[in-house]
C-alpha atoms as a printed R data frame, in Angstrom:
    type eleno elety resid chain resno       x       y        z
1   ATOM     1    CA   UNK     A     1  27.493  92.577 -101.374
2   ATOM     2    CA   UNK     A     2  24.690  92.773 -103.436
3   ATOM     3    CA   UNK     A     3  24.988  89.410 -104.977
4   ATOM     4    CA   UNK     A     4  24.627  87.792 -101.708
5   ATOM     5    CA   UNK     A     5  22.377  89.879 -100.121
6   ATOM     6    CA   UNK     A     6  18.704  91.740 -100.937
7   ATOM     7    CA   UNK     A     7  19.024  94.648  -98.801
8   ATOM     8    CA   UNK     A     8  15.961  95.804  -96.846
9   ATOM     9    CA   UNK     A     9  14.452  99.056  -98.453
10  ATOM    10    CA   UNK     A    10  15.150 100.422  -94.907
11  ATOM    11    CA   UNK     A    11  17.353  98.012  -92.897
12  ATOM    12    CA   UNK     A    12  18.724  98.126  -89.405
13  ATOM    13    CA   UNK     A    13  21.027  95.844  -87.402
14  ATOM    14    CA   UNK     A    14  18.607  94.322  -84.612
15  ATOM    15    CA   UNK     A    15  20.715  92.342  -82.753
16  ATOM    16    CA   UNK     A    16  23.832  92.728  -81.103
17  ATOM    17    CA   UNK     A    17  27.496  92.132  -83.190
18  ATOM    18    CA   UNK     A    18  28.656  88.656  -82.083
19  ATOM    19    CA   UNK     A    19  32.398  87.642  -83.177
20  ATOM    20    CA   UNK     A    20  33.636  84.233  -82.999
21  ATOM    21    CA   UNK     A    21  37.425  83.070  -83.803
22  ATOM    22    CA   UNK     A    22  38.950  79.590  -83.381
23  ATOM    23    CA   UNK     A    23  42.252  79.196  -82.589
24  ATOM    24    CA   UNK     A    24  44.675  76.321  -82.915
25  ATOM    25    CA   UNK     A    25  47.635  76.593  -80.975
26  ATOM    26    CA   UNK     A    26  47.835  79.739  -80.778
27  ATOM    27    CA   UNK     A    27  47.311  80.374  -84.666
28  ATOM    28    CA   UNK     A    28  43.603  81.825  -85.969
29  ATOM    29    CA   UNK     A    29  41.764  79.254  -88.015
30  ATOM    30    CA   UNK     A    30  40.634  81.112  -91.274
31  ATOM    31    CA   UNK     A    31  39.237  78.185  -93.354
32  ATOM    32    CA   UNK     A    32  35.963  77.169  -94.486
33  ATOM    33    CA   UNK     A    33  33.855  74.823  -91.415
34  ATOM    34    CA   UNK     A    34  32.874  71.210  -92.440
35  ATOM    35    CA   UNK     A    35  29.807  71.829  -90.969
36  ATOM    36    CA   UNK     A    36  28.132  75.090  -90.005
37  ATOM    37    CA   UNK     A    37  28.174  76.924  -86.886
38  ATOM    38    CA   UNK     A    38  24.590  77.655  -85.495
39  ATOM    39    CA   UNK     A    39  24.520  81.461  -83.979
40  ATOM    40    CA   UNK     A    40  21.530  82.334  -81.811
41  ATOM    41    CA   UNK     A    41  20.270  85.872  -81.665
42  ATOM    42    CA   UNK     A    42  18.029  87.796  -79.154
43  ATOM    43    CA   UNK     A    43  16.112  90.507  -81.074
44  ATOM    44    CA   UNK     A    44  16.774  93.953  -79.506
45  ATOM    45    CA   UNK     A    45  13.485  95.158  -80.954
46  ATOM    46    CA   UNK     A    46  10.465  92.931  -81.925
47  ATOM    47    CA   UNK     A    47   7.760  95.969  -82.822
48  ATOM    48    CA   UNK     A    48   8.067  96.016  -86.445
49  ATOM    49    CA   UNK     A    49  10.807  94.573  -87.552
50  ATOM    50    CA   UNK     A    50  10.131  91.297  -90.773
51  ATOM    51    CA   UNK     A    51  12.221  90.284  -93.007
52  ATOM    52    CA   UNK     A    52  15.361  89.088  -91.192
53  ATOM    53    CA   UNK     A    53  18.596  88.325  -92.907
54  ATOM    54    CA   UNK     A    54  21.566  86.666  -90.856
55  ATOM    55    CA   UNK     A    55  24.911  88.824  -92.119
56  ATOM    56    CA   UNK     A    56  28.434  88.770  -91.809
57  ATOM    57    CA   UNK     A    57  31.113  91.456  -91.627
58  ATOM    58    CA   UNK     A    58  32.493  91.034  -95.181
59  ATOM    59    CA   UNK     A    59  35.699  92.497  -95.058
60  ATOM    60    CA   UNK     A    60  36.859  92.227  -98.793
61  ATOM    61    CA   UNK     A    61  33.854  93.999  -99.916
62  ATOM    62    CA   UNK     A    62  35.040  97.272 -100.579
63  ATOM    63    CA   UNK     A    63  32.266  99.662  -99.559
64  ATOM    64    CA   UNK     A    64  34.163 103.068  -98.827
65  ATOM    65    CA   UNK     A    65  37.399 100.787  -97.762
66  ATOM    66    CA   UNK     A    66  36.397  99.536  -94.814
67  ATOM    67    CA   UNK     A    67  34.133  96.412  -95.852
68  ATOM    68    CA   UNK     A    68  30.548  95.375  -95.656
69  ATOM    69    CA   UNK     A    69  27.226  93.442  -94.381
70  ATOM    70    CA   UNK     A    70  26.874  89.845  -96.476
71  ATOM    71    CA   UNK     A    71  24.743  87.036  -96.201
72  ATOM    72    CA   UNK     A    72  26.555  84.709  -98.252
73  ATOM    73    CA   UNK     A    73  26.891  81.175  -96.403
74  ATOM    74    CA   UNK     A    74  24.798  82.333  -93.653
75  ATOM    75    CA   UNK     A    75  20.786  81.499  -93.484
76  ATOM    76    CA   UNK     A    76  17.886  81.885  -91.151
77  ATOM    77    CA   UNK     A    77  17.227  77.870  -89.304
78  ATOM    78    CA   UNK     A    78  14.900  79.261  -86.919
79  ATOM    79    CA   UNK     A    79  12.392  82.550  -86.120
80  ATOM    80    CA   UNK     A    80  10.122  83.420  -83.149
81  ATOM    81    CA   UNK     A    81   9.120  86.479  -81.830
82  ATOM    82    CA   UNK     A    82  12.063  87.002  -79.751
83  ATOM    83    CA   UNK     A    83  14.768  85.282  -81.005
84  ATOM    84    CA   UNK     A    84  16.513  84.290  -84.483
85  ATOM    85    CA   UNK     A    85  19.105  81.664  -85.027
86  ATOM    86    CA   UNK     A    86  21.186  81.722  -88.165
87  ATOM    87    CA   UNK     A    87  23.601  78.628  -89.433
88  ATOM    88    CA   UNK     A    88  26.892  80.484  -91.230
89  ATOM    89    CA   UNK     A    89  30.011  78.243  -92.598
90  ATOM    90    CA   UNK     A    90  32.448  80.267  -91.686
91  ATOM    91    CA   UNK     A    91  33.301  82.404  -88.333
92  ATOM    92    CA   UNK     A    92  33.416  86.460  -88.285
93  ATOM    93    CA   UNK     A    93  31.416  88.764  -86.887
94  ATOM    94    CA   UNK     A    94  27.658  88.058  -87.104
95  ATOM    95    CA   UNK     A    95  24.169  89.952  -86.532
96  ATOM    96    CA   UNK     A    96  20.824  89.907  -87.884
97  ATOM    97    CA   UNK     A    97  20.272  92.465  -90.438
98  ATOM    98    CA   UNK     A    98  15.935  93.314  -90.526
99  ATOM    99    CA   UNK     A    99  13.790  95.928  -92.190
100 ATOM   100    CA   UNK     A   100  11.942  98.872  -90.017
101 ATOM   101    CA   UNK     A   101   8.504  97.718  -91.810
102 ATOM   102    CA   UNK     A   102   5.364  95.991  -89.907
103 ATOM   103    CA   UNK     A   103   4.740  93.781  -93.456
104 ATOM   104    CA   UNK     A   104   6.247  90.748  -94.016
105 ATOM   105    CA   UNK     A   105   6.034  89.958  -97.394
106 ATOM   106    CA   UNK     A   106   5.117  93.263  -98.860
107 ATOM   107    CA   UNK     A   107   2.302  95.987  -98.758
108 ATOM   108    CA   UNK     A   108  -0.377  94.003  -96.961
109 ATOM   109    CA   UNK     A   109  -2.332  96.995  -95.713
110 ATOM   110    CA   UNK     A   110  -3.732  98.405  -98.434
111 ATOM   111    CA   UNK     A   111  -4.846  95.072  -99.836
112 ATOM   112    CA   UNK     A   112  -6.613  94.963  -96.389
113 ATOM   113    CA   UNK     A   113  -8.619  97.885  -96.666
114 ATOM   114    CA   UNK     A   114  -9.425  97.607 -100.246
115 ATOM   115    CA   UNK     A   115 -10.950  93.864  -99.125
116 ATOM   116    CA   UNK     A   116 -12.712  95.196  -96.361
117 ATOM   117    CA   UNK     A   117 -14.491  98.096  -98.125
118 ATOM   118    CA   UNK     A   118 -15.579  95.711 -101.036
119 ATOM   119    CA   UNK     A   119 -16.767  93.488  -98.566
120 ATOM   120    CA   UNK     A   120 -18.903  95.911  -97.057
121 ATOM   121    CA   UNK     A   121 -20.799  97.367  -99.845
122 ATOM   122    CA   UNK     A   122 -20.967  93.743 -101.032
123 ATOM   123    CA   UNK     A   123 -22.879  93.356  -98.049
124 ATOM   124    CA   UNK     A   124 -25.247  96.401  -97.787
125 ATOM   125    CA   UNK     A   125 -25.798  95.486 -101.307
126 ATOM   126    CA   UNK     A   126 -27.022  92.215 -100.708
127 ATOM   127    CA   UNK     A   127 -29.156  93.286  -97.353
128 ATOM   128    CA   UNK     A   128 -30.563  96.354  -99.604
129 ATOM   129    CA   UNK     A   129 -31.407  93.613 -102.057
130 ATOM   130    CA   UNK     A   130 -33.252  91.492  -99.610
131 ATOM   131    CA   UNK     A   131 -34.994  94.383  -97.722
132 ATOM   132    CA   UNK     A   132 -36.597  94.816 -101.350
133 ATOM   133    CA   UNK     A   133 -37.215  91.401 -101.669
134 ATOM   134    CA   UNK     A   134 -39.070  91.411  -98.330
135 ATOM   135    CA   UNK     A   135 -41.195  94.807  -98.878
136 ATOM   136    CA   UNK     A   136 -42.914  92.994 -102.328
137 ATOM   137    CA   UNK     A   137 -45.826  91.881 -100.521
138 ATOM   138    CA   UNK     A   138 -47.332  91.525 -104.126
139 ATOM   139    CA   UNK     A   139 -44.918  88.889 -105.603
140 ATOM   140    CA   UNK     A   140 -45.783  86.090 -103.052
141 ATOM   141    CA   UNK     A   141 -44.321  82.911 -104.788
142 ATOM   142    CA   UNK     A   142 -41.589  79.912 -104.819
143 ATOM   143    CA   UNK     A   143 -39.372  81.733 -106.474
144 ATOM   144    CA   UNK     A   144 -39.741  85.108 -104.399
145 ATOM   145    CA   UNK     A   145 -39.045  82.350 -101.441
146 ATOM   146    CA   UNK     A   146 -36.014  81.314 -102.726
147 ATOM   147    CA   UNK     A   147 -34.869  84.642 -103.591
148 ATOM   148    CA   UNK     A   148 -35.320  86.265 -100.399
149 ATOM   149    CA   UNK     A   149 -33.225  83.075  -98.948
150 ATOM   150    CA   UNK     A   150 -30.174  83.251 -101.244
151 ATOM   151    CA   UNK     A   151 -29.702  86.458 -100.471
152 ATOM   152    CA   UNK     A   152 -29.715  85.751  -96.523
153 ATOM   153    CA   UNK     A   153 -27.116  83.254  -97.413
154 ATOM   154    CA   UNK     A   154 -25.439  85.075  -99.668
155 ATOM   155    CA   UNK     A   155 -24.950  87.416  -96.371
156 ATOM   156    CA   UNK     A   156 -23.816  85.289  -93.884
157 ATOM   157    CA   UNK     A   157 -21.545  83.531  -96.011
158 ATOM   158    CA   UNK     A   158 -20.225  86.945  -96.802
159 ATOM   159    CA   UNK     A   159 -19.235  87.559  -93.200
């Protein structure tokens, strides 16, 4: 259902099926809940795994006949390491739908070694500049002094 749902670019079910019915007399209740039902999950692998998305089994979704994942009236209410708990309004069969990816809100790594590197030659550069400053024996002044100790605190605030 792709109006309900933004599929993972690589998505796997993570926790087992759960189906819940409610019967009245004998008869299967197939209405809407008044309030929501709150399904708790245990994750069945918590290496990465982000972006989790509570699901449904869809049946009138037509997705080679047989029906289809949808998140429509379901929602994530709660998220740790280990478990998930999703709120739906309506009772099927359930399961937390997640994405095989270690980044959680897109492609974090690279940014992290780009900011790394630029921090590092942003630091040689600035202990290059003061190991110049020092080695001017010749320009001994106020303004030499304050040089030399911006660009120790230039450093340390770097780090």
């Amino acid at each position: 259902d792709k109006r309900s749902l933004r599929v993972p670019k690589r998505p796997v079910i993570n926790t087992p099926v759960v189906s819940i019915n409610i019967h009245d007399n004998e008869e299967l209740v197939k209405r809407t809940l008044d309030k929501p039902i709150t399904v708790q999950f245990r994750l069945l692998e918590t290496e990465e795994r982000s972006k989790p998305i509570c699901v449904f089994w869809n049946h009138s979704i037509l997705v080679r006949g047989i029906g289809g994942w949808s998140a429509k009236g379901c929602e994530v209410v709660f998220r740790n390491k280990t478990h998930i708990s999703c709120q739906c309004h309506h009772m099927t069969s359930f399961a937390v739908l997640m994405d095989i990816s270690r980044r959680e809100n897109g492609e974090i790594l690279p940014l992290k070694t780009i900011t790394y590197a630029c921090v590092s030659v942003s630091l040689g550069a600035i202990f290059l500049t003061f190991l110049f400053l020092a080695c001017l024996r010749t320009l001994r002044s106020n303004q030499h002094s304050i040089r030399k100790n911006l660009m120790v605190a230039l450093f340390f605030s770097q780090l």
